[in-house]
Amino acid sequence: MGVEFKHKSILIAGIFTVAALIVIQLFNIQILDDQYKINADNNAFRYDVRYPARGLILDRNGKILVGNETAYDIMITPYEVKQFDTIDLCNIFGLDINDVKTTLKNYKKNKRKIGYQTLPFVKQANSKQYAVFLEKAYKFPGFNAISRTIRTYPYNAGGNLLGYINEVDTSFIRKNPEYKRGDYVGRTGMEQAFEKILRGEKGYNIFLRDVHNKVKSSFSDGKYDKEAIPGKSIITSIDAELQSYGEMLMANKIGSVVAIEPSTGEVLALVSSPGVSVDKLATISKYYSELVNDPYKPMFNRAVMSPYPPGSVFKIVNGLIALQEGVIDLDDEYLCRMGYHVGRGVACHAHPSPTNLEESIMMSCNAYFCWAFREILDNKKYPNIAQSFNRWREMVESFGFGHKLGSDIPAEQGGTLPSTKTYDRIHGENRWKSLSIISLAIGQGEIGTTPLHLANLAAIIANRGYYYTPHIIKGSPDTTISADYTQKHFTMVDREHFDVAVRGMYRAVNSPPGSGATAWRVAVEGLDICGKTGTAQNPHGKDNSVFICFAPMDNPKIAIAAYIENAGFGATWAAPIASLMIEKYLKREVERKDLEKHISESNTIILNAK
Amino acid sequence: MNPRLKYGKLDWQLIGIYIILVLIGWISVFASVYDEENAGIFNLSQRYGMQFIWIVTSLVLAYFILFVIDPKSYHVIAWILYTGALLMLFIVIFLGVEVNGSKSWFMIGPFRLQPAEFSKITTALALAALMSKHNFKLGTLMSYLKVGALLLAPMLLIVLEKETGSALVYLAFLFVLYREGMSGTVLALGLMAILLFVLTLRFNPFVSIIVLVFIMSVIETINSKRVFTNILFTAIFIPALAYSPRLAELPFLSGFENLPKETWLFVMIIPLIIYQVYRAVKRRLAYLWYLLICFAGSVALIYSVEFIFDTILQPHQKVRIENLLGIQKDLQGWGYNVHQSKIAIGSGGFSGKGFLQGTQTKFDFVPEQSTDFIFCTIGEEWGFLGSVFVVSLFVYLIIRIISLAEKQRDSFARIYGYSVAALIFMHFFINIGMTIGITPVIGIPLPFISYGGSSLWSFTILLFIFIRLELERWN
């Protein structure tokens, strides 16, 4: 006995302790804890998922940009399937008989793996097919239909802006475990940006079944069931008519048009061309490789992503900065002999000369702005060019350039703005002067702005000195918008200096032909459009055609930037497009049918190719 | 058959429990792979049909062991069998087929045979043979070396077959050694190492060290005469340790905020250690030396946990342990098995869903549901009542074997009996424990119940050799 007896007792105590542990845990999971009994993985329950309708995307007037239509997924529970008329089923849904046979064979092969699971068999059948199926449903045991919604697009409002939804794939589920197989998710554009608002919440009905998979009853009279909560609709600031009109005008052109309501910063239209046609959005997977391989990159939202040289429209910014810095007077005139002939020189076009600031904006005189720009940089107020340049840069930034504006538009980019470092790198430290960077005077060189930036510039001038951050969501009871969107952002140029820019832009459009006005062709009686053309040099081919404008002159309702790649003069393409859109927005009806026809039917892509 | 033997004295209780467990196993295998198209329980294309064959052959084996083989021969052939088993364990590494990543199976025609299952029997016999020699006395270094070599040889080979789980089962023999007089310190140290390992993984070294100091204080208190002072000191010192990182907030210690928080523990513990070393030297307190060595070893263990976990353990072993400790929840991957298993057992409720009515253990929702996870079927179809019944049967079986072993005059039979009890206990605890989430997932079968010839045969042989040895008592 002795120590062995003691050890034996301890061993037996150990055995009882372990047994007690096991019994306690069994008691815990079999009796106390309900989570194992109503767990979704429990096969005794059939969870019928109720998919919520996705929220609508509405325009500013309540018109539906993206709507829903009911479609039906036909589900199969292989365990319940018995002999049925395969041909009949194929006829209803237009399926290939051999595909169906292979699928069914596969189910049989993986019988044990599939177990009681219900799998999708036909996706997105339409209501006509569904109706036929319902009539014959008794012939197809093991098949049932669940309703889903698919997206519809009543207006051609542009695929890049709206974005598309598709079914989540495995890699997405791994990163976002709250999504399950069969769920849809917004992948681009507004669908992605507002996914959380739009998606709603899935629900389910729980049924109890026995081992033969016969559904016995609704579990606990539906106490644990959950209704699907539909997604909330979002009200956008987009004007559906204007947006689809813009899409039409931009057909067969590369570039974009952005329209903003200056008094709120709300984006009225945002067109990027070539874009994804809304006809392809609902079934985008079919076109996916075609879209990705398209050399014109239709998935790329040029309006907010592409950094372009602004060209002559940027002259206004330089003029305003020069005024603010006090280096020019309103009456100062510069002589232009077909250009600015200092250093490498900058050419100009024929126009009356000499001109003051207002006339220079009206006629877009290169020489004037070269002088003015050099005055800004060679300002004696600053000890060296680096400091005067930094001052200039800071003021340009206050116009929204060189950084993201912070809009809620998906994938917005910030463009580029050179710094002293940029030029130190190009020319060597302290080896550059105002003349070295003279291209900036006329919006060329190392500056990249998105069309959204330019539309915002138009809005700033329309507002005489401030802007609201552009945004596409209007606040509604369901969605609050960022407080930043209701805040005025003032530029570093004082209010009083803007009048001359506005007058210059007014005269650029509304002066008679022969006066030197650059955009006299696009004036519309009574609309008081103020605009500025630009013809930005493009190293890759023909010049880009640029135009910014707003209307009316007093109390402006709309500010637009149009940017057409490789199309030529600003006055030829961008100006008429912007002008037509203003007419459409302010008058709701366009009277210049010839111009409209000419623009919408022209193909600048082909013109450029010649 | 020896006519002079009193076969009426066979222990019918053990045989009865064996038969009940085997029948429960057969029914559970039937229920877990039940297929309406192959419904007959004798259908040989299904596992339940095969299990019937294993049961019949097991009974034949049992008959041979009870009535044919002379039990005295086990003393002699124990070493031959042990060596033979080692050889098989070695050969299977090269000639075995790979099943679930481990090379531990021989393929003989359509049958698979796992030597590791049988080497448990031979190891138990060899251990009994070694320790029952009249000149053998557990306690000398030589005796521990012999026993250690005997146990480690099969374990090592099984680890080389990548069947780490099966090798762990051999730890059961530690209980046998304990019964035969090995100091309980070994078991206690083992338990403490597991506790510190788990604490460090689940929480951090900080918590482990505080727990360690607490355990040390308790042992100190038991051994010391100054009980009250010790309790008082522990009650103050442990909370003080827990709050020690806040020392860094003291104004004159600013600048030390970025030290790891265990640093402050050591700042407080080291003076205490120095004092204890002083005491140990001055008063020649042997137990205090052991405590101090134990403390040092434990701290070393705590700081090597990360190394052991990241370097020595296989990825799948890591994940299983992390899942058990709730460090990570991966219900699709490795956590899936246990999650499904708990749902199956949990959904059984108090009285179960009834025979063949389990929805969870049909098809392949619970993996290995007829072998390692067979307990799920019992839990789901027979509920808490059925589960507790099976647990009780095992407990009764193990206790019965132990009490019979204690009655043996022959130490060979006693040691062998303890080995049988310990092996069945290990399988029972780890297997049922993993299905309900209290032990990590280790792929070992539930004795007598899990599907499989190797497993059923080996446990039948293991048990019936003891039943036959036990009968010798009446001779």
XYZ file of C-alpha atoms in Angstrom, chain A residues 40-518:
479
model
C -27.310 28.718 -39.516
C -24.995 25.792 -40.147
C -27.454 23.486 -38.519
C -28.929 21.317 -41.222
C -32.140 20.778 -39.352
C -33.067 24.277 -40.413
C -33.673 25.459 -43.865
C -32.761 29.113 -44.094
C -34.563 30.720 -46.991
C -32.726 33.922 -47.641
C -34.854 36.976 -48.343
C -32.858 39.345 -50.462
C -33.589 43.031 -49.948
C -34.298 45.320 -52.875
C -31.275 47.495 -53.450
C -31.747 51.218 -52.901
C -32.565 53.374 -55.898
C -30.307 56.066 -57.240
C -32.387 59.147 -57.999
C -31.532 62.387 -59.748
C -32.013 65.823 -58.207
C -35.621 65.971 -59.387
C -36.529 62.496 -58.177
C -36.139 60.827 -61.546
C -34.785 57.296 -61.369
C -31.222 56.960 -62.619
C -30.861 53.395 -61.385
C -33.947 51.357 -60.658
C -34.836 47.783 -59.888
C -36.614 45.074 -61.752
C -37.585 41.726 -60.323
C -35.756 38.710 -61.637
C -35.895 35.141 -60.411
C -33.143 32.779 -59.492
C -34.209 29.205 -59.965
C -32.719 27.127 -57.172
C -32.169 23.403 -57.057
C -31.956 21.133 -54.014
C -30.303 18.077 -55.585
C -31.335 15.882 -52.665
C -35.009 16.439 -53.497
C -34.767 16.100 -57.262
C -36.581 13.159 -58.808
C -36.996 12.114 -62.455
C -38.296 15.054 -64.438
C -38.733 16.214 -68.019
C -35.349 17.764 -68.700
C -36.322 18.993 -72.155
C -39.342 20.824 -70.803
C -37.196 22.625 -68.208
C -34.631 23.564 -70.842
C -37.354 25.000 -73.051
C -38.683 27.221 -70.299
C -35.343 28.861 -69.609
C -33.674 28.431 -72.973
C -30.967 26.168 -71.597
C -28.746 23.774 -73.468
C -29.859 20.218 -72.775
C -26.315 18.854 -72.675
C -25.167 21.485 -70.170
C -28.069 20.636 -67.915
C -27.325 16.923 -68.150
C -23.687 17.504 -67.211
C -24.697 19.681 -64.279
C -27.137 17.083 -62.990
C -24.521 14.369 -63.363
C -22.116 16.474 -61.348
C -24.679 16.870 -58.577
C -25.088 13.120 -58.473
C -21.342 12.629 -58.290
C -20.954 15.092 -55.436
C -24.103 13.935 -53.702
C -22.473 13.483 -50.324
C -20.671 16.779 -50.491
C -23.811 18.711 -51.408
C -26.047 17.040 -48.885
C -29.171 19.116 -48.272
C -27.800 22.276 -49.765
C -29.792 24.392 -52.162
C -27.828 25.758 -55.086
C -28.569 28.293 -57.830
C -29.531 26.605 -61.078
C -30.650 29.394 -63.388
C -29.707 32.934 -62.532
C -31.828 35.985 -63.269
C -34.673 34.416 -65.156
C -37.216 37.015 -66.260
C -40.772 37.249 -65.050
C -42.187 35.616 -68.187
C -40.012 32.529 -67.718
C -40.898 32.568 -64.050
C -44.605 32.560 -64.805
C -44.261 29.533 -67.089
C -42.110 27.778 -64.518
C -44.678 28.396 -61.776
C -47.404 26.742 -63.798
C -45.320 23.616 -64.254
C -43.505 23.714 -60.934
C -45.197 20.523 -59.725
C -43.388 18.653 -62.497
C -39.996 19.658 -61.163
C -39.579 18.502 -57.597
C -36.462 19.946 -55.988
C -36.643 23.205 -57.926
C -37.905 26.463 -56.517
C -37.604 30.128 -57.378
C -36.482 33.027 -55.237
C -36.912 36.619 -56.256
C -33.963 38.899 -56.730
C -33.706 42.377 -58.072
C -31.621 43.384 -61.022
C -30.690 46.929 -61.939
C -32.383 48.944 -64.651
C -31.195 52.218 -66.091
C -33.992 54.453 -67.420
C -31.550 57.225 -68.475
C -28.274 56.877 -70.263
C -26.528 58.529 -67.361
C -23.110 57.069 -67.883
C -21.746 53.794 -66.582
C -18.693 55.318 -64.956
C -20.723 57.645 -62.806
C -23.318 55.057 -61.776
C -21.057 52.043 -61.522
C -22.145 48.444 -61.622
C -22.929 45.661 -59.201
C -21.970 42.031 -59.516
C -22.002 38.849 -57.515
C -19.289 38.621 -54.884
C -16.486 36.229 -55.643
C -14.370 34.128 -53.306
C -11.548 36.598 -52.882
C -14.021 39.376 -52.060
C -15.763 37.213 -49.455
C -12.432 36.436 -47.856
C -11.795 40.150 -47.371
C -15.401 41.001 -46.441
C -16.808 38.094 -44.483
C -20.142 39.853 -43.976
C -20.954 38.990 -47.601
C -22.072 35.509 -48.528
C -22.134 33.617 -51.784
C -24.906 34.896 -54.021
C -24.817 38.451 -52.655
C -24.344 41.382 -54.953
C -22.048 44.285 -54.266
C -21.388 47.653 -55.923
C -18.056 47.521 -57.641
C -17.520 50.935 -59.223
C -18.978 54.419 -59.316
C -21.830 55.392 -57.055
C -22.860 51.776 -56.540
C -19.537 51.214 -54.812
C -19.258 54.589 -53.078
C -22.686 54.265 -51.469
C -22.775 50.481 -51.062
C -23.508 50.709 -47.345
C -26.598 52.858 -47.897
C -27.846 51.030 -50.966
C -27.404 47.390 -50.001
C -30.042 46.991 -47.300
C -30.143 44.007 -45.006
C -30.866 40.433 -45.884
C -33.536 38.556 -44.032
C -34.442 34.916 -43.787
C -37.242 32.537 -42.978
C -36.352 29.513 -40.944
C -38.034 26.201 -41.562
C -37.549 23.064 -39.584
C -36.963 19.875 -41.479
C -36.521 16.256 -40.651
C -33.819 13.894 -41.800
C -35.679 13.205 -45.041
C -35.455 16.906 -45.798
C -39.207 17.301 -45.594
C -39.910 20.775 -44.381
C -42.077 20.219 -41.358
C -42.962 23.705 -40.237
C -41.912 27.269 -39.825
C -39.564 27.232 -36.849
C -41.162 28.623 -33.664
C -43.931 30.222 -35.786
C -41.396 32.511 -37.360
C -40.211 33.946 -34.084
C -36.619 33.867 -35.291
C -37.406 34.903 -38.879
C -36.049 38.144 -40.142
C -37.597 40.454 -42.693
C -35.317 41.818 -45.355
C -34.748 45.534 -44.930
C -34.656 47.225 -48.337
C -31.680 49.409 -49.138
C -32.166 53.151 -48.812
C -32.369 55.246 -51.923
C -29.875 57.979 -52.510
C -30.766 61.303 -54.041
C -27.987 62.561 -56.209
C -27.404 66.085 -57.391
C -27.269 64.830 -60.973
C -29.808 66.190 -63.423
C -30.847 63.117 -65.379
C -31.857 65.055 -68.509
C -28.683 67.077 -68.540
C -26.499 64.056 -67.850
C -27.949 61.976 -70.653
C -27.888 65.006 -72.969
C -24.194 65.363 -72.185
C -23.640 61.679 -72.875
C -25.301 62.139 -76.251
C -23.224 65.187 -77.190
C -20.026 63.467 -76.158
C -20.676 60.405 -78.296
C -17.591 59.495 -80.331
C -15.419 61.993 -78.528
C -12.716 61.487 -75.961
C -12.954 63.709 -72.941
C -15.428 64.856 -70.384
C -17.949 67.458 -69.348
C -18.566 68.431 -65.745
C -21.389 70.742 -64.697
C -21.709 72.210 -61.207
C -24.322 74.356 -59.537
C -22.081 77.172 -58.233
C -24.362 78.169 -55.361
C -24.176 74.711 -53.769
C -21.271 72.808 -55.307
C -23.696 70.123 -56.442
C -22.560 68.265 -59.531
C -25.291 68.468 -62.164
C -23.624 66.279 -64.754
C -20.419 64.353 -64.980
C -19.756 62.846 -68.369
C -16.704 60.811 -69.258
C -16.372 59.619 -72.815
C -15.987 57.008 -74.100
C -17.716 55.418 -71.137
C -19.486 52.217 -70.287
C -22.921 52.250 -71.831
C -25.683 51.664 -69.302
C -27.013 48.932 -71.612
C -24.023 46.862 -70.580
C -24.118 47.616 -66.877
C -26.669 45.052 -65.759
C -24.800 42.207 -67.393
C -21.333 43.657 -67.228
C -19.538 40.350 -66.809
C -20.400 39.500 -70.406
C -18.604 42.609 -71.630
C -15.899 42.771 -69.055
C -12.918 41.655 -71.132
C -14.098 43.745 -74.065
C -14.213 46.831 -71.826
C -10.870 46.181 -70.194
C -9.134 45.662 -73.529
C -10.675 48.703 -75.239
C -7.788 51.048 -76.145
C -9.937 54.091 -75.212
C -10.288 52.784 -71.643
C -14.036 53.228 -71.142
C -13.776 52.177 -67.478
C -11.513 55.138 -66.744
C -13.465 58.080 -65.362
C -11.663 60.926 -67.123
C -13.768 63.594 -65.440
C -12.121 63.038 -62.078
C -9.074 60.949 -62.854
C -7.329 62.407 -65.868
C -4.814 65.232 -65.267
C -4.811 67.524 -68.302
C -2.931 70.762 -68.993
C -5.670 73.403 -68.540
C -4.453 75.603 -71.377
C -5.701 79.151 -71.763
C -8.534 78.843 -69.251
C -5.795 78.984 -66.616
C -4.897 82.533 -67.728
C -7.783 83.833 -65.627
C -6.166 82.395 -62.498
C -2.855 84.095 -63.308
C -4.619 87.358 -64.073
C -6.481 87.261 -60.744
C -3.301 86.460 -58.820
C -1.459 89.314 -60.521
C -4.263 91.690 -59.508
C -4.279 90.432 -55.922
C -0.515 90.771 -55.688
C -0.809 94.309 -57.037
C 1.685 93.751 -59.841
C -0.766 94.821 -62.551
C -3.457 97.441 -62.775
C -6.736 97.086 -64.559
C -5.592 99.733 -67.032
C -2.169 98.278 -67.752
C -1.906 97.362 -71.383
C 0.601 95.131 -73.071
C 1.466 95.018 -76.654
C 1.143 91.770 -78.520
C 2.870 91.317 -81.866
C 1.614 87.821 -82.561
C 3.203 86.589 -79.414
C 5.615 87.116 -76.575
C 9.110 87.309 -77.982
C 11.439 87.037 -75.048
C 13.524 83.963 -74.587
C 12.123 81.012 -76.482
C 8.977 83.043 -76.865
C 5.287 82.168 -76.903
C 3.291 82.652 -80.070
C -0.159 84.271 -80.159
C -2.955 84.555 -82.647
C -4.119 87.658 -84.484
C -6.221 90.019 -82.369
C -6.486 93.772 -81.699
C -3.605 95.051 -79.577
C -2.566 96.387 -77.088
C -4.982 94.966 -74.553
C -5.752 95.366 -70.872
C -6.666 92.434 -68.555
C -10.337 92.368 -69.442
C -9.664 92.411 -73.159
C -6.878 89.882 -72.748
C -9.263 87.431 -71.156
C -11.807 88.141 -73.863
C -9.279 87.628 -76.663
C -7.058 85.145 -74.804
C -3.857 87.069 -75.471
C -0.791 84.959 -74.715
C 1.643 87.867 -74.538
C -0.370 89.718 -71.891
C -0.354 86.789 -69.507
C 3.322 86.081 -70.088
C 4.039 89.646 -68.972
C 1.680 89.335 -66.034
C 3.104 85.993 -64.938
C 6.638 87.353 -65.005
C 5.500 90.331 -62.936
C 4.146 87.891 -60.327
C 7.364 85.894 -60.126
C 9.790 88.802 -60.400
C 7.912 90.734 -57.720
C 10.460 92.716 -55.691
C 8.367 92.022 -52.602
C 9.992 88.595 -52.380
C 13.741 88.062 -51.970
C 13.996 85.317 -54.547
C 12.014 83.481 -57.180
C 11.495 80.426 -54.967
C 9.498 82.506 -52.510
C 7.456 84.340 -55.093
C 6.826 81.012 -56.818
C 5.669 79.449 -53.569
C 3.329 82.377 -53.024
C 1.908 81.879 -56.522
C 1.568 78.161 -55.902
C -0.252 78.704 -52.633
C -2.724 81.004 -54.345
C -3.278 78.511 -57.165
C -3.941 75.819 -54.593
C -6.608 78.017 -53.024
C -8.494 77.599 -56.327
C -8.612 73.862 -55.629
C -5.788 72.869 -57.964
C -3.004 70.427 -57.176
C -4.947 68.307 -54.712
C -8.131 66.331 -54.418
C -11.115 68.561 -53.847
C -12.518 66.024 -51.423
C -15.681 65.290 -53.323
C -17.697 62.124 -52.798
C -17.148 61.115 -56.404
C -15.403 57.729 -56.434
C -11.785 57.607 -57.575
C -11.276 61.384 -57.623
C -7.666 62.301 -58.338
C -5.731 65.399 -57.329
C -3.969 66.404 -60.520
C -0.483 67.862 -60.370
C 1.009 71.238 -59.531
C 4.759 71.836 -59.817
C 6.815 72.943 -56.832
C 10.209 74.651 -56.649
C 11.671 71.173 -56.306
C 10.206 70.216 -59.688
C 12.170 73.014 -61.357
C 15.294 72.449 -59.271
C 15.237 68.974 -60.697
C 14.674 70.082 -64.287
C 16.946 73.108 -64.435
C 19.212 72.644 -61.437
C 18.931 74.377 -58.103
C 18.675 78.210 -58.441
C 19.207 77.840 -62.170
C 15.714 78.797 -63.218
C 13.852 82.071 -63.445
C 10.433 83.302 -64.424
C 11.238 82.943 -68.085
C 12.194 79.274 -67.689
C 8.681 78.381 -66.579
C 6.776 80.810 -68.760
C 4.490 78.038 -70.105
C 2.655 78.115 -66.791
C 1.446 81.602 -67.733
C -0.858 80.089 -70.325
C -1.692 76.865 -68.493
C 0.859 74.654 -70.156
C 3.873 72.857 -68.773
C 4.068 70.965 -65.530
C 0.468 71.415 -64.458
C -2.268 68.793 -64.525
C -5.912 69.524 -63.734
C -8.938 67.292 -63.925
C -12.116 68.438 -65.655
C -13.647 68.568 -62.168
C -10.978 71.094 -61.150
C -11.810 73.205 -64.181
C -15.555 73.068 -63.546
C -14.795 74.134 -60.010
C -12.755 77.070 -61.394
C -15.780 78.105 -63.428
C -17.879 77.897 -60.269
C -15.355 80.018 -58.359
C -15.522 82.774 -60.940
C -19.305 82.476 -61.053
C -19.363 82.890 -57.268
C -16.792 85.703 -57.481
C -14.216 84.102 -55.249
C -15.325 80.975 -53.451
C -16.509 77.421 -54.045
C -18.333 74.626 -52.315
C -16.632 71.254 -52.531
C -18.245 69.528 -55.517
C -20.414 66.573 -54.510
C -22.995 64.278 -56.038
C -25.119 63.359 -53.035
C -27.875 65.638 -51.910
C -28.676 65.500 -48.234
C -31.953 63.738 -47.452
C -33.595 62.354 -44.320
C -31.796 59.065 -44.966
C -28.407 60.401 -45.840
C -26.593 63.269 -44.254
C -23.816 64.863 -46.228
C -20.467 65.918 -44.897
C -20.536 69.319 -43.187
C -17.633 70.287 -45.418
C -19.999 70.329 -48.392
C -21.932 73.267 -46.998
C -18.840 75.330 -46.252
C -17.653 78.154 -48.508
C -14.014 77.762 -49.486
C -12.609 81.197 -50.305
C -9.714 81.676 -52.656
C -6.836 83.942 -51.707
C -8.001 86.473 -54.273
C -10.362 89.180 -53.002
C -13.940 89.434 -54.199
C -13.412 92.834 -55.928
C -10.901 91.431 -58.417
C -13.327 88.916 -59.897
C -15.539 91.424 -61.733
C -12.968 92.005 -64.411
C -12.636 88.250 -65.010
C -16.405 87.923 -65.289
C -16.602 90.861 -67.722
C -13.766 89.420 -69.767
C -15.500 86.074 -69.972
C -18.808 87.746 -70.818
C -17.239 89.624 -73.669
C -15.402 86.513 -74.902
C -18.797 85.027 -75.656
C -21.086 87.962 -76.223
C -18.956 90.379 -78.303
C -19.632 90.547 -82.034
C -17.461 88.637 -84.485
C -14.336 90.554 -85.495
C -13.943 92.116 -82.064
C -11.380 89.473 -81.119
C -13.830 87.564 -78.887
C -12.859 83.897 -78.862
